[in-house]
XYZ file of C-alpha atoms in Angstrom:
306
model
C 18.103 38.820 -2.377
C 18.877 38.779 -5.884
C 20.518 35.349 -5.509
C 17.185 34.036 -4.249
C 14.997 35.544 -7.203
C 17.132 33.725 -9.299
C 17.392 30.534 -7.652
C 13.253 31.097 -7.687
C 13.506 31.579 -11.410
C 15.840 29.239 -12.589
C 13.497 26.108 -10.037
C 10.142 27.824 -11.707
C 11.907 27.662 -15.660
C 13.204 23.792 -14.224
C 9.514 22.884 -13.257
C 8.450 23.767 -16.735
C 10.800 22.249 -18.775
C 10.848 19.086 -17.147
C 6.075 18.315 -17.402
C 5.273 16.688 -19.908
C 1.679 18.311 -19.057
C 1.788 21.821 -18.436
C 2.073 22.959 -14.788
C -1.223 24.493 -14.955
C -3.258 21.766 -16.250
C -1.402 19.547 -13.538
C -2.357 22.172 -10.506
C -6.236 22.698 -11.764
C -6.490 18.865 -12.096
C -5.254 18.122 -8.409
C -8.045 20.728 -7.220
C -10.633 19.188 -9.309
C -10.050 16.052 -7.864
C -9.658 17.321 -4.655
C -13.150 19.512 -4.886
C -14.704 15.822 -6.238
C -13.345 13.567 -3.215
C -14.832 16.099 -1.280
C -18.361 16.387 -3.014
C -18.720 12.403 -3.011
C -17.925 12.425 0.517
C -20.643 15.144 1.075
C -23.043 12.876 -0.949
C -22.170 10.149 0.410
C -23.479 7.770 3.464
C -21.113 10.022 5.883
C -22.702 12.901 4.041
C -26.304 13.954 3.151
C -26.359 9.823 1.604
C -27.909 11.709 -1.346
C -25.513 8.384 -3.293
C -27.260 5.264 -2.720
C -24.730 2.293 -3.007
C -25.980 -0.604 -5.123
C -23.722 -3.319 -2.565
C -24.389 -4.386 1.136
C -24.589 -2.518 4.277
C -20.757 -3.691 4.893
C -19.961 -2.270 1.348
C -21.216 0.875 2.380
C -19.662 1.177 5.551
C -16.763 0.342 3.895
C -17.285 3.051 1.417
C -17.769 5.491 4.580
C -14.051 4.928 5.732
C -12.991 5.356 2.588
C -14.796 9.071 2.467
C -13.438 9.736 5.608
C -9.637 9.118 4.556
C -10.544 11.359 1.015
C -11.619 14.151 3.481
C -8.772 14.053 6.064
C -5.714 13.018 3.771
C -6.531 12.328 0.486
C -8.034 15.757 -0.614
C -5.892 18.040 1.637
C -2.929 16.260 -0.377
C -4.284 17.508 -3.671
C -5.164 20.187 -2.839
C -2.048 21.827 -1.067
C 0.312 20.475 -4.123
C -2.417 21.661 -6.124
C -1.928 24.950 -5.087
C 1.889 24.829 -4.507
C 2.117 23.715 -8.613
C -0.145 26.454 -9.234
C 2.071 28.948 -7.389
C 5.299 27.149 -9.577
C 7.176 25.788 -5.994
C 8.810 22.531 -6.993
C 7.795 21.039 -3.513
C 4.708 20.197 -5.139
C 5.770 17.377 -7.056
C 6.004 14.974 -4.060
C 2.809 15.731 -3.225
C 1.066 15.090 -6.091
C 3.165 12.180 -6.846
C 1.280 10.360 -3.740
C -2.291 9.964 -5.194
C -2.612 9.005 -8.670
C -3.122 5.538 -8.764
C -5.201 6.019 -5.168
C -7.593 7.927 -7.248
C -7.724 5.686 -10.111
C -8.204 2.856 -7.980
C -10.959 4.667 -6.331
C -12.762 5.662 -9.257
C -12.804 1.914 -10.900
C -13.348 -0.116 -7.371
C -16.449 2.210 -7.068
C -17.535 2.154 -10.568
C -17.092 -1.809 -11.329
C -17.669 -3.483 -7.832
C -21.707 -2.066 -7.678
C -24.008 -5.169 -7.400
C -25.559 -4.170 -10.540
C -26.768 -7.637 -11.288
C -28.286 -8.276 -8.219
C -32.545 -7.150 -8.174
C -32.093 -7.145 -4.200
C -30.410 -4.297 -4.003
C -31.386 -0.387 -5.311
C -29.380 3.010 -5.793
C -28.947 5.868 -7.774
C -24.904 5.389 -8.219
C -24.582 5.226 -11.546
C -26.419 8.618 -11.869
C -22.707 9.856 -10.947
C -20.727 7.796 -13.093
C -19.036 11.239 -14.246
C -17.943 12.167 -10.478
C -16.386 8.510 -10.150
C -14.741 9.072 -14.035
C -13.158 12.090 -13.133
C -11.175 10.407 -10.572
C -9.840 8.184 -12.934
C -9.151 10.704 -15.497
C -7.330 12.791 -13.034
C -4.875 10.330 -12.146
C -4.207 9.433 -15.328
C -3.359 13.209 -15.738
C -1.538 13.744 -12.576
C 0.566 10.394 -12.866
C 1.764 11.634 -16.257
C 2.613 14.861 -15.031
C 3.855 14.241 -11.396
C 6.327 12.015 -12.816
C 7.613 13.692 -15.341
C 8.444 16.616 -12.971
C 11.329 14.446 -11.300
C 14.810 14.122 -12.206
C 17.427 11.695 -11.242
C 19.331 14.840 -9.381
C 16.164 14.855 -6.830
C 16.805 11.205 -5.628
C 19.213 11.033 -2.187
C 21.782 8.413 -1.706
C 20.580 5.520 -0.037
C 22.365 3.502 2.290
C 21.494 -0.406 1.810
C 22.358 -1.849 5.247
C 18.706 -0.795 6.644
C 17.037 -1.137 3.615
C 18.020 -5.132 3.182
C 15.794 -5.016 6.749
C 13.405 -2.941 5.572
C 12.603 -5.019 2.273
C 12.687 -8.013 3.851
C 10.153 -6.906 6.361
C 7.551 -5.791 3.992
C 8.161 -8.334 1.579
C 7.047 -10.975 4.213
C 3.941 -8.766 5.399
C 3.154 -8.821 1.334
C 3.343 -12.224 0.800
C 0.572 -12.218 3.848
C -1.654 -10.483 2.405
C -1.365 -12.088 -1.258
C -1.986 -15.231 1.196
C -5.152 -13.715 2.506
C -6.198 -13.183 -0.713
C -5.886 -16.576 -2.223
C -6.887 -18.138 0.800
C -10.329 -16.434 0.404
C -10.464 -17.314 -3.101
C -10.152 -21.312 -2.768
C -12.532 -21.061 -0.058
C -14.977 -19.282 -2.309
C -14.144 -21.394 -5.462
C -14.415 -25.023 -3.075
C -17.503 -23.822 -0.926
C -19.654 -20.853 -2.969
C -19.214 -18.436 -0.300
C -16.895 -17.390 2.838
C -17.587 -18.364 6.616
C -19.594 -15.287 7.060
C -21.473 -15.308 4.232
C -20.189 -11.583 2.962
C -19.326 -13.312 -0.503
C -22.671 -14.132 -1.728
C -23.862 -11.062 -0.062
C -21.991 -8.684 -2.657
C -19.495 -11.331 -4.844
C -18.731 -8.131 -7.936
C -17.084 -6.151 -4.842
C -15.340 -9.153 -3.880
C -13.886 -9.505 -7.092
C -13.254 -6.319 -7.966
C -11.573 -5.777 -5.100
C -9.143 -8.761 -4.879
C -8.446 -8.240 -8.964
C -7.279 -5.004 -8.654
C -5.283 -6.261 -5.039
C -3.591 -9.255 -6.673
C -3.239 -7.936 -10.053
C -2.374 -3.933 -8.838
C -1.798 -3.387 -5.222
C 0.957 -6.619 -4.477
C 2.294 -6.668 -7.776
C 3.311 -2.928 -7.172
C 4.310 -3.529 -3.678
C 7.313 -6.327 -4.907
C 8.181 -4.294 -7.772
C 8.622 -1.504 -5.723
C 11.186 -3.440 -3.182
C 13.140 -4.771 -5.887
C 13.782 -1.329 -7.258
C 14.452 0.211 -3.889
C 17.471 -2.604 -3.579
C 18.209 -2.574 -7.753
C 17.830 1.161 -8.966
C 16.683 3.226 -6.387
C 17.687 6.665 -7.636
C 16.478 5.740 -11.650
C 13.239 4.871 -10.078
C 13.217 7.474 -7.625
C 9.656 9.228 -8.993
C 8.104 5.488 -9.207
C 8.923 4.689 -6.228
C 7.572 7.571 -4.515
C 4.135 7.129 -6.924
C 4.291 3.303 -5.403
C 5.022 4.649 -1.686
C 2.475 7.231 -1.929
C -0.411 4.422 -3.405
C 0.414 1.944 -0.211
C 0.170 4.659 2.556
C -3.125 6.276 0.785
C -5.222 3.423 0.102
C -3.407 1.442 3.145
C -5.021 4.255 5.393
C -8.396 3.973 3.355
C -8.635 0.383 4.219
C -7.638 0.979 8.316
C -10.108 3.662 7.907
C -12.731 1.026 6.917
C -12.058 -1.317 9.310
C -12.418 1.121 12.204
C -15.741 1.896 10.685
C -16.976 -1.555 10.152
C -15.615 -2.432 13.763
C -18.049 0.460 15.499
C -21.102 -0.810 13.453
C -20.089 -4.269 14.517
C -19.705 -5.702 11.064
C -18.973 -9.514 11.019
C -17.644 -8.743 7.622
C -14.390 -7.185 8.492
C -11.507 -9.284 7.633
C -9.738 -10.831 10.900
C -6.877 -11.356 9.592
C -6.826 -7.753 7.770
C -7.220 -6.308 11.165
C -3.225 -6.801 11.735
C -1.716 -7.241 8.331
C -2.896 -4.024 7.080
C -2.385 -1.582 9.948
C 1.279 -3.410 9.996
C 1.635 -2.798 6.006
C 0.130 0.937 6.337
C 2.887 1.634 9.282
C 5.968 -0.096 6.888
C 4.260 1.767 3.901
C 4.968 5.372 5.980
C 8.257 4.440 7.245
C 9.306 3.376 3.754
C 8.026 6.683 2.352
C 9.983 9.101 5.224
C 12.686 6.751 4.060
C 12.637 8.029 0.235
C 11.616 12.024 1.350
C 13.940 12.593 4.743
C 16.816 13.887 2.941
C 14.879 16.637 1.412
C 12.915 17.407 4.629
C 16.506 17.437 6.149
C 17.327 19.868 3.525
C 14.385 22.364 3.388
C 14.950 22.735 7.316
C 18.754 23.297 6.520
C 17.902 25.934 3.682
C 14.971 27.555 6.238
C 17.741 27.758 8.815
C 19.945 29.585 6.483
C 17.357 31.754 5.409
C 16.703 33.233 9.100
């Protein structure tokens, strides 16, 4: 018993020596955010649709998925590591690690990709600029402090046989999706529009959207492979922060394209359809990947215990 309390002690004293934020401002923050992904979803078209959306009716369908995913994975994520930092358990940290740059790119794809320009379309959003700001404020909070929690002792060994198949699978399914991308863009930049005519129907969110994609999302996604084959245990806490942005915001995007399939949106992308399910799925697998060694271990140590 007294082994334990000290073991307890000495992980608690660990936790605090190692945030650059204090480990109370980093739990409070993770609720807050977690209490605001909540109260946009309530607000929003899945909600009371108290937040009228200045983009089109696929934007806001869109926008529904993505409330859906905050309610059933995104928030429950902050808010259990919130609490577990609160409580000083270090299993927090790779929780918390998983949404920063999922709620920064939240808060910014909502804020800049409203059709503000556009006279045809009306809403109130920017009479909650400060909901959509704290999400971006919080990340930048909890990816300072979530990383700075990990050491290079917390990363496992990794074998590379598997991984050279692993990195060459989602490099490829990457390289798709840049494709995608691009493709849409010359077809834009020859034509004025796309073949279903969602470009001219809302172009700031298509911007916005494949700026922060091409200049954010797949940048992240080939710097992440590299340093799972280069320096995988250095970049151990980045690499879960990377991990944790693909399988959040990959399941935000399936989420919208379930949505937009049910209202029968022509919008959806067809191609999206199978390259993002596909990267979501590799995105998971490659995050068990970084985290099964210490599930392996808490079971071990639970085992022990009883």
């Amino acid at each position: 018993m007294t082994s334990l309390l000290k073991k307890q002690s000495e992980t608690r004293s660990e936790i605090a020596n190692e945030c650059l934020i204090p480990w109370y401002v980093i739990g409070v923050t993770a609720i807050i955010c977690a209490a605001t992904l909540i109260l946009i979803a309530f607000l929003g078209p899945i909600g009371q649709e108290i937040i009228k959306y200045r983009t089109s009716q696929s934007g806001v369908w869109q926008i529904a998925g993505q409330d859906l995913t905050n309610l059933v994975l995104i928030a429950p994520i902050l808010l259990i590591g919130g609490i577990l930092c609160l409580s000083r358990r270090d299993g927090s940290k790779y929780l918390l690690v998983l949404t920063p740059i999922t709620l920064m790119y939240t808060g910014l794809s909502v804020g800049i990709g409203q059709e503000w320009s556009n006279p045809a379309y009306s809403g109130n959003v920017e009479d909650y600029w400060w909901l959509f700001g704290t999400l971006v404020i919080g990340g930048l909070i909890l990816l300072l402090g979530s990383l700075s929690m990990f050491t290079e002792a917390d990363a496992p060994d990794f074998k590379p046989g598997g991984l050279l198949i692993y990195v060459g699978l989602m490099t490829v399914f990457f390289l798709l999706f840049a494709v995608m991308w691009i493709s849409q863009i010359q077809q834009v930049t020859n034509t004025g529009d796309l073949t279903d005519g969602s470009y001219k129907a809302a172009p700031t969110a298509f911007w916005t959207i494949r700026y922060l994609d091409l200049g954010i999302s797949i940048p992240l996604g080939f710097l992440a492979l590299f340093l799972m084959l280069s320096k995988p245990k250095k970049a151990y806490s980045i690499l879960l922060l990377f991990f944790g942005f693909f399988i959040t915001i990959g399941t935000a995007v399936d989420m919208m394209a379930i949505v937009q399939v049910l209202n029968g949106d022509m919008e959806a992308a067809k191609e999206g359809l199978i390259i993002f399910p596909v990267l979501t799925s590799f995105s998971y697998g490659g995050l068990f990947y970084l985290v099964k060694d210490k599930i392996r271990r808490g079971v071990r140590s639970s085992d022990n215990q009883n």
